[in-house]
GROMACS .gro file of C-alpha atoms in nm:
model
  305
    1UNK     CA    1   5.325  -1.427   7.084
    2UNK     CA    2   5.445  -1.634   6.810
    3UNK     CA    3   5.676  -1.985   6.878
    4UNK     CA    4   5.944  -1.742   6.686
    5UNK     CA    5   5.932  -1.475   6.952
    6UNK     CA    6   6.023  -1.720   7.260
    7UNK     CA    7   6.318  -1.826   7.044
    8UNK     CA    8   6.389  -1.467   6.992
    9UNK     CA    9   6.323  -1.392   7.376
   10UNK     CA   10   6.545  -1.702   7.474
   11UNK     CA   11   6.829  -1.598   7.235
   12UNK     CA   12   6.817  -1.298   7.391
   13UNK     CA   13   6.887  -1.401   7.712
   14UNK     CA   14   3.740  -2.072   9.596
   15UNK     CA   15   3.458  -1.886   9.480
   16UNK     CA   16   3.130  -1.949   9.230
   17UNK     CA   17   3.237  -2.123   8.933
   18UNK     CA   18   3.067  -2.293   8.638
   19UNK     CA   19   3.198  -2.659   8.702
   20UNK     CA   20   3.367  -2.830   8.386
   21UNK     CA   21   3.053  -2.776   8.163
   22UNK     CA   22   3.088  -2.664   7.826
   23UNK     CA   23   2.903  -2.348   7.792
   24UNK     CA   24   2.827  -2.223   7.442
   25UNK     CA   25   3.027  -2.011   7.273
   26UNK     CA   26   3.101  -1.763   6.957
   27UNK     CA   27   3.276  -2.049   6.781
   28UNK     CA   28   3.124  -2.016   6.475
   29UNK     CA   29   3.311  -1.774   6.215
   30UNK     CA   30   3.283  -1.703   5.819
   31UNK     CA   31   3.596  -1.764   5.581
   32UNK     CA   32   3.841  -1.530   5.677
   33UNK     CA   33   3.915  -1.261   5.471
   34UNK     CA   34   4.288  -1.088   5.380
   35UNK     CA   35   4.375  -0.758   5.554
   36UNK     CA   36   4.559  -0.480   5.321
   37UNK     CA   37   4.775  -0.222   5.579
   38UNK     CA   38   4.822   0.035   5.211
   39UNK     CA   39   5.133   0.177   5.271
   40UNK     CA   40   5.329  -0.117   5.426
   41UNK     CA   41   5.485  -0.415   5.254
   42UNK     CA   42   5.622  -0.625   5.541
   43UNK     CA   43   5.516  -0.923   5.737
   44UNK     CA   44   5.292  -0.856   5.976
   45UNK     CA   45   5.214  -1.044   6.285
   46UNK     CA   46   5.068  -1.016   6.667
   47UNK     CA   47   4.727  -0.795   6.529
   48UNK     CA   48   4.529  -0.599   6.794
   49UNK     CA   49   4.222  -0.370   6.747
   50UNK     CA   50   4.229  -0.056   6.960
   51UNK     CA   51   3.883  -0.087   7.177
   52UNK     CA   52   3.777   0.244   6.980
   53UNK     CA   53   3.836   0.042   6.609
   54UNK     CA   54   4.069   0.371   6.574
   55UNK     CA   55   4.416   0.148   6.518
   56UNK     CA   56   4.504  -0.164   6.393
   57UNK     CA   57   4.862  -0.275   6.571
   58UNK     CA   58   5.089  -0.489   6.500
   59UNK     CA   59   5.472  -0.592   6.468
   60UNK     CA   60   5.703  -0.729   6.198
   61UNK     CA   61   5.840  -1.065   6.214
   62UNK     CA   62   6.002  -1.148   6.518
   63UNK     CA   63   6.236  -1.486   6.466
   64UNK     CA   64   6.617  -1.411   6.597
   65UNK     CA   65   6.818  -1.180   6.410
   66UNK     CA   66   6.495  -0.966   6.327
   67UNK     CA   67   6.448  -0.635   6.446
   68UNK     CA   68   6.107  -0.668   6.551
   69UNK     CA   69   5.922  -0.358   6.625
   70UNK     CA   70   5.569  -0.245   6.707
   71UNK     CA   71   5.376  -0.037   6.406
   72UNK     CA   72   5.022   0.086   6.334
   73UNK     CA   73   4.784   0.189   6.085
   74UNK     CA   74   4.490   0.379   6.077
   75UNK     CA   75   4.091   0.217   5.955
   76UNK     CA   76   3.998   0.289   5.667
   77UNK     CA   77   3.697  -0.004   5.726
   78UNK     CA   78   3.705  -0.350   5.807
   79UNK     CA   79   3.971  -0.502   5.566
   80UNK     CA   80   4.173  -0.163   5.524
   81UNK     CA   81   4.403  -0.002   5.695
   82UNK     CA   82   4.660   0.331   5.640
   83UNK     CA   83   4.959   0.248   5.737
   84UNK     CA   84   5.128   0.471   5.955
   85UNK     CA   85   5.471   0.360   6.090
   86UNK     CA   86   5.681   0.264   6.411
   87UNK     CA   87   5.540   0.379   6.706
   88UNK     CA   88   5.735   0.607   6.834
   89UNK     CA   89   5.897   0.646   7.234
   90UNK     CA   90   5.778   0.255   7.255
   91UNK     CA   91   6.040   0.075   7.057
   92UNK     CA   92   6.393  -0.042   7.138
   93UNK     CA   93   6.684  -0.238   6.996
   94UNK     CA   94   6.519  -0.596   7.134
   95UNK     CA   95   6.218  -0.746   7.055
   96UNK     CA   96   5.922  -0.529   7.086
   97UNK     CA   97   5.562  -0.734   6.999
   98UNK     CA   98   5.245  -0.792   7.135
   99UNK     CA   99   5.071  -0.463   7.209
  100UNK     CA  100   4.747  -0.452   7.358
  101UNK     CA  101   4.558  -0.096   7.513
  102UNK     CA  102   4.281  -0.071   7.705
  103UNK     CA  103   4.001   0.236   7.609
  104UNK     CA  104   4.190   0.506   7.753
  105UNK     CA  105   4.540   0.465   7.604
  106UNK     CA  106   4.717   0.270   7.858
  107UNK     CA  107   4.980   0.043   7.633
  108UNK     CA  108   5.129  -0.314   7.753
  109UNK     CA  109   5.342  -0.497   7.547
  110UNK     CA  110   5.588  -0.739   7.536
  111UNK     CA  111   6.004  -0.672   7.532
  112UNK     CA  112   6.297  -0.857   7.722
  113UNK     CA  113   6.535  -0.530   7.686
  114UNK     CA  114   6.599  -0.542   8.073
  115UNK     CA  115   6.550  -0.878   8.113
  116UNK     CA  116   6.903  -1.007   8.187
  117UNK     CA  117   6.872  -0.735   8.506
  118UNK     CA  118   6.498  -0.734   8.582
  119UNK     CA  119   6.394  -1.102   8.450
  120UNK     CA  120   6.107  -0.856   8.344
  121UNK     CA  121   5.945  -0.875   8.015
  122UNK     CA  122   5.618  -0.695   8.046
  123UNK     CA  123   5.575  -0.328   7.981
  124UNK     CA  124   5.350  -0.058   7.985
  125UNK     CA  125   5.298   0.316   7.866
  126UNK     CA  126   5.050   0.569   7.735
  127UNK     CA  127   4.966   0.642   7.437
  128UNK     CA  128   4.855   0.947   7.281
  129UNK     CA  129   4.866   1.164   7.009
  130UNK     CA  130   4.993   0.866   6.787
  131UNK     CA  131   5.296   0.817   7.025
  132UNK     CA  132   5.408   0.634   7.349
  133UNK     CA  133   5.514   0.816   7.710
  134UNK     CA  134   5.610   0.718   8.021
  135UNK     CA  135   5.706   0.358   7.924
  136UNK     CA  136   5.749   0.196   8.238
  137UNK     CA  137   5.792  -0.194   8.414
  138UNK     CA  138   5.499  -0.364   8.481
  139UNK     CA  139   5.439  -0.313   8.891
  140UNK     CA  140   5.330  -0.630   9.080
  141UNK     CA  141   5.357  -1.001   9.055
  142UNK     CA  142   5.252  -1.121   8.698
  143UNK     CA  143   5.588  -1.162   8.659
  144UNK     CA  144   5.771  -1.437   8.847
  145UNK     CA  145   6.115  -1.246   8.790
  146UNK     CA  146   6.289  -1.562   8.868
  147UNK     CA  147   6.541  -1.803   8.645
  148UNK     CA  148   6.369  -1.961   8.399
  149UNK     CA  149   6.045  -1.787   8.394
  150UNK     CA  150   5.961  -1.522   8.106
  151UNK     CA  151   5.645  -1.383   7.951
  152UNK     CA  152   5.613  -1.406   7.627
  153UNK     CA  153   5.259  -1.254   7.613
  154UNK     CA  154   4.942  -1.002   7.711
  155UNK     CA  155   4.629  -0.842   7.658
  156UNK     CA  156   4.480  -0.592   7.878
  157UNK     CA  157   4.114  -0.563   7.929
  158UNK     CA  158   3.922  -0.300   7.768
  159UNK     CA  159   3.819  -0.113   8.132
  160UNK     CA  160   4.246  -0.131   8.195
  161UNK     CA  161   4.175  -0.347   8.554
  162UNK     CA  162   4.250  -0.691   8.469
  163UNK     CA  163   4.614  -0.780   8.292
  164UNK     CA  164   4.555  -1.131   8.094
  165UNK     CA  165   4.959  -1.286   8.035
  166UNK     CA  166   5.121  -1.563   7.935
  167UNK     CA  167   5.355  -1.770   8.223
  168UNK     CA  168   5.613  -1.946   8.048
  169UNK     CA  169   5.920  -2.180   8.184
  170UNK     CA  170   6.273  -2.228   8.032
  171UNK     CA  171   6.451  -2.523   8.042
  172UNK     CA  172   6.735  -2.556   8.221
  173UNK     CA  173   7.017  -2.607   7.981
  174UNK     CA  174   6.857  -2.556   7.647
  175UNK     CA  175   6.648  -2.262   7.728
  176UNK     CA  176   6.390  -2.394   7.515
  177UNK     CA  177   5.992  -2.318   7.580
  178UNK     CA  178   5.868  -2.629   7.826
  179UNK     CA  179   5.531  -2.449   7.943
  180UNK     CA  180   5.279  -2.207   7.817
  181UNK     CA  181   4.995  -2.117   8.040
  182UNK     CA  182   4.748  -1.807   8.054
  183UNK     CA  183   4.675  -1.636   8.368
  184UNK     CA  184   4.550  -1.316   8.491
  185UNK     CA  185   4.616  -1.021   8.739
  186UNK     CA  186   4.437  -0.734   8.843
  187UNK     CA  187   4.469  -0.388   8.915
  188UNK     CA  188   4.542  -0.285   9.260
  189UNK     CA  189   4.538   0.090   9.361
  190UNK     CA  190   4.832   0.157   9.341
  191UNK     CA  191   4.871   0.062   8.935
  192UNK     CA  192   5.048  -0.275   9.015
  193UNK     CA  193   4.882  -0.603   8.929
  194UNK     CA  194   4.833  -0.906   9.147
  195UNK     CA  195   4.716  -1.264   9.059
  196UNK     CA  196   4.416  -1.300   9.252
  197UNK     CA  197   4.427  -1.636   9.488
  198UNK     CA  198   4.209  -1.891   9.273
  199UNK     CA  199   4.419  -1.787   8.937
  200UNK     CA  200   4.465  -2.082   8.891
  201UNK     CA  201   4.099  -2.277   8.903
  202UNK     CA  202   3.952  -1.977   8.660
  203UNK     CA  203   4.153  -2.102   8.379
  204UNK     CA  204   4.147  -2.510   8.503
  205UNK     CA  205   3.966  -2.548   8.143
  206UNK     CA  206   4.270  -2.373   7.955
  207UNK     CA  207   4.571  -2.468   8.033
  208UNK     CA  208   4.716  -2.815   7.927
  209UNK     CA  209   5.010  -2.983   7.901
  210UNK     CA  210   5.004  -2.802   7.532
  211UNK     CA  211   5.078  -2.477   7.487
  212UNK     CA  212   4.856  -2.182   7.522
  213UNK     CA  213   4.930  -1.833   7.438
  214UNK     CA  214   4.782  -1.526   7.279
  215UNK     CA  215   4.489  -1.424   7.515
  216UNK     CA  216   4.233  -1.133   7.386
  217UNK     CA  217   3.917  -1.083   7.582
  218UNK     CA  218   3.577  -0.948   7.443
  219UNK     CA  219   3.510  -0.593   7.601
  220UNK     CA  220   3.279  -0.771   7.929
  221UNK     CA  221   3.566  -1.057   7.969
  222UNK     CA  222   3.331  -1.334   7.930
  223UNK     CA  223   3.465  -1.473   7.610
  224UNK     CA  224   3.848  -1.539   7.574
  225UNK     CA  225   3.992  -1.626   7.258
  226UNK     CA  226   4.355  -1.746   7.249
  227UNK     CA  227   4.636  -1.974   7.060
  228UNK     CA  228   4.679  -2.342   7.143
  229UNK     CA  229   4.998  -2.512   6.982
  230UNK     CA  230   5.003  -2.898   6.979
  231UNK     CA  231   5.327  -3.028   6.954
  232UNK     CA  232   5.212  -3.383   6.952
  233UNK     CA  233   5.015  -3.288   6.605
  234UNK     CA  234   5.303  -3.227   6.457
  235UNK     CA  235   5.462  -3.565   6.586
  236UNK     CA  236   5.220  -3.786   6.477
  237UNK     CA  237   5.068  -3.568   6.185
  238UNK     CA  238   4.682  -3.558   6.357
  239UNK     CA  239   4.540  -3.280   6.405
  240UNK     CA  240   4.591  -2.947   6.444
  241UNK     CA  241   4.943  -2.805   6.552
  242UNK     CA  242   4.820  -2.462   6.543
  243UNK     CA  243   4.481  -2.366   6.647
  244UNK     CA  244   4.262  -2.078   6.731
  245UNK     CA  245   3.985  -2.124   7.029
  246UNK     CA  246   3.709  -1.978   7.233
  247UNK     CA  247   3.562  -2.011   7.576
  248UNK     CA  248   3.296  -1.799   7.746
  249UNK     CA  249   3.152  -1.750   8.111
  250UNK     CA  250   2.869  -1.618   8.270
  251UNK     CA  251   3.045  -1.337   8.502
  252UNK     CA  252   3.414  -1.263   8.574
  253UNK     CA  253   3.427  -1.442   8.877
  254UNK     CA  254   3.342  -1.791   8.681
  255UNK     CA  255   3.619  -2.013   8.584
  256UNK     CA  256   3.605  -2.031   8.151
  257UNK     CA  257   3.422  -2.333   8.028
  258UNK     CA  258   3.587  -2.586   7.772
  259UNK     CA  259   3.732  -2.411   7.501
  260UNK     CA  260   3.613  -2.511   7.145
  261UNK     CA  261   3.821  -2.476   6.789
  262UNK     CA  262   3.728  -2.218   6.549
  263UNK     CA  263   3.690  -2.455   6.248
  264UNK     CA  264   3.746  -2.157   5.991
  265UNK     CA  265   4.053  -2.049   6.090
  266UNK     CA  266   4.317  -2.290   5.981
  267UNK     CA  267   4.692  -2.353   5.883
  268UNK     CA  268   4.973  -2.154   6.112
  269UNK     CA  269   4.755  -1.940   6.243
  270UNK     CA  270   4.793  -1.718   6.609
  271UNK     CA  271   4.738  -1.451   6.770
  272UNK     CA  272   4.381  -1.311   6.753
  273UNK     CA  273   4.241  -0.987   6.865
  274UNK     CA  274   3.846  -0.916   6.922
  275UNK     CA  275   3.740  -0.643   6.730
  276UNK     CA  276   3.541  -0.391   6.942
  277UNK     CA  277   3.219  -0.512   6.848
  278UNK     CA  278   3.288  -0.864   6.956
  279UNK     CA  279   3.193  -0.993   6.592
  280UNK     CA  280   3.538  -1.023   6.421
  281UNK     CA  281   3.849  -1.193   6.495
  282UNK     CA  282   4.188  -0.997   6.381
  283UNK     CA  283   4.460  -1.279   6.388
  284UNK     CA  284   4.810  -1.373   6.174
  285UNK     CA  285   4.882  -1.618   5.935
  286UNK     CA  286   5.155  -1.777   5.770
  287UNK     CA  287   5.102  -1.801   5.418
  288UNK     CA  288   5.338  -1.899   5.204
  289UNK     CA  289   5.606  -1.834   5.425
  290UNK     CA  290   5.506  -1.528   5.499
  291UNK     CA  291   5.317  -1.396   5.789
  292UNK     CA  292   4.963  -1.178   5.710
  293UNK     CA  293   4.684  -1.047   5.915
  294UNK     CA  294   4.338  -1.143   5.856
  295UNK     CA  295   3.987  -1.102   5.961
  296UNK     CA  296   3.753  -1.376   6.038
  297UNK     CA  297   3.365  -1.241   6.109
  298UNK     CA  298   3.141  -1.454   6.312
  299UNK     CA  299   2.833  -1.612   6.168
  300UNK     CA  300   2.529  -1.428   6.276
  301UNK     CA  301   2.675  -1.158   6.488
  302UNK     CA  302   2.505  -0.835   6.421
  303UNK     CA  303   2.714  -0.560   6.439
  304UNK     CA  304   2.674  -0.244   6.668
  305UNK     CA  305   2.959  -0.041   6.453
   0.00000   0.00000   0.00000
């Protein structure tokens, strides 16, 4: 989730790991390329890639005042996409953004409309037929659901078992975004999600005292991409404030090595989304003032689609 969406949201209210080693990863990507939704003339931000390549999804701009809602369109190929409109039984009069499905139609997204009750942001449905049922609370403890505490973000994995979010804490008085960690949950039988003890130690090489945000997963898990914002970039004018990065591990019960920046991507740039293949990256940008969705193939990477 964009750094406009928590102002939005705030307005509206120990086993095997890798060690700290580096391992290699996918960080290597080709100039990214525009991508035209035909039918749709709107900014367009928060992109994700259904895990059959089917739907490209997506919301409108989501500062305060915005009715931001969730949309899709339809592939043509890579760089081109129908668009189809608002996706319907999902949306609501808050700020709806940052859908993610896993491969058989189970939608999460993002939306404080019940948060001054719940403290909940998280939400899930299903999704079929090119429309959303049975929208529903997320079950379990992702979410804090205590003063202060929001989520401004998720992905779920491609097999639906593991829910990656974004834990975020308010300040006290000024309600303004002091934290921004990713962590993860999984699926228990019943359909909730808890955070399994060593949460914590599997993302040790993530989380900062910057902020991170924006998770998406490859299909197996074992590479994360995800936003990093710097606020001491834009302070002292080194660096990068916004950045894209990637970190990979040998099985799901390895804590992610270092992340490294995707050189290619640059400017205000968030958000990215693993195409199905695991060779492109689907992410926003702000150009111009206004926000766009590109593509970003990695070097190399031979396609299965």
């Amino acid at each position: 989730m964009s750094r406009r969406t928590v102002i939005a949201l705030c307005g509206f209210l120990g086993l095997l790991t890798v060690g700290d080693a580096a391992l290699a990863g996918p960080a290597d990507f080709e100039t990214p390329q525009p991508v035209v939704i035909s039918g749709y003339s709107g900014q367009a931000m928060q992109p994700f890639i259904s895990r059959d390549g089917k739907y490209l999804f997506f919301n409108d701009r989501n500062r305060p005042g915005d009715g931001t809602d969730i949309y899709f369109a339809t592939k043509v190929d890579d760089t081109h996409f129908t668009f189809v409109g608002a996706l319907k039984g999902l949306n609501s009069t808050a700020v709806d953004d940052s859908a993610s499905m896993d491969k058989d139609g189970n939608i999460y997204f993002i939306s404080p409309r019940d948060y001054q009750r719940s403290e909940d942001t998280l939400w899930q449905g299903k999704f079929a037929d090119e429309a959303v049922t049975d929208v529903a609370h997320v079950r379990g403890d992702a979410q804090k659901r205590q003063p202060q505490w929001i989520n401004i973000d998720d992905e779920i994995s491609a097999d639906g078992k593991t829910l990656y979010f974004t834990e975020n804490h308010l300040g006290l008085i000024d309600r303004k975004l002091e934290s921004s960690d990713i962590l993860l949950a999984d699926r228990q039988g019943d359909g909730s999600f808890k955070r399994p003890k060593r949460v914590d130690d599997l993302f040790k090489n993530i989380n900062t005292g910057r902020f991170e945000y924006a998770p998406s997963t490859s299909a197996d898990e074992l590479t994360l991409y995800f936003t990093r914002a710097d606020r001491k970039a834009r302070e002292t004018g080194i660096g990068q404030e916004f950045a894209i990065y990637v970190a990979t591990r040998s099985s799901t019960s390895d804590r992610f090595g270092k992340p490294e920046r995707i050189a290619a991507i640059e400017g205000y740039v968030e958000a990215p989304s693993v195409a199905p293949d695991g060779c492109a990256l689907y992410f926003h940008k702000q150009v111009a003032g206004v926000f766009r969705i590109f593509r970003a193939k990695a070097a190399d990477c031979k396609s299965s689609e």
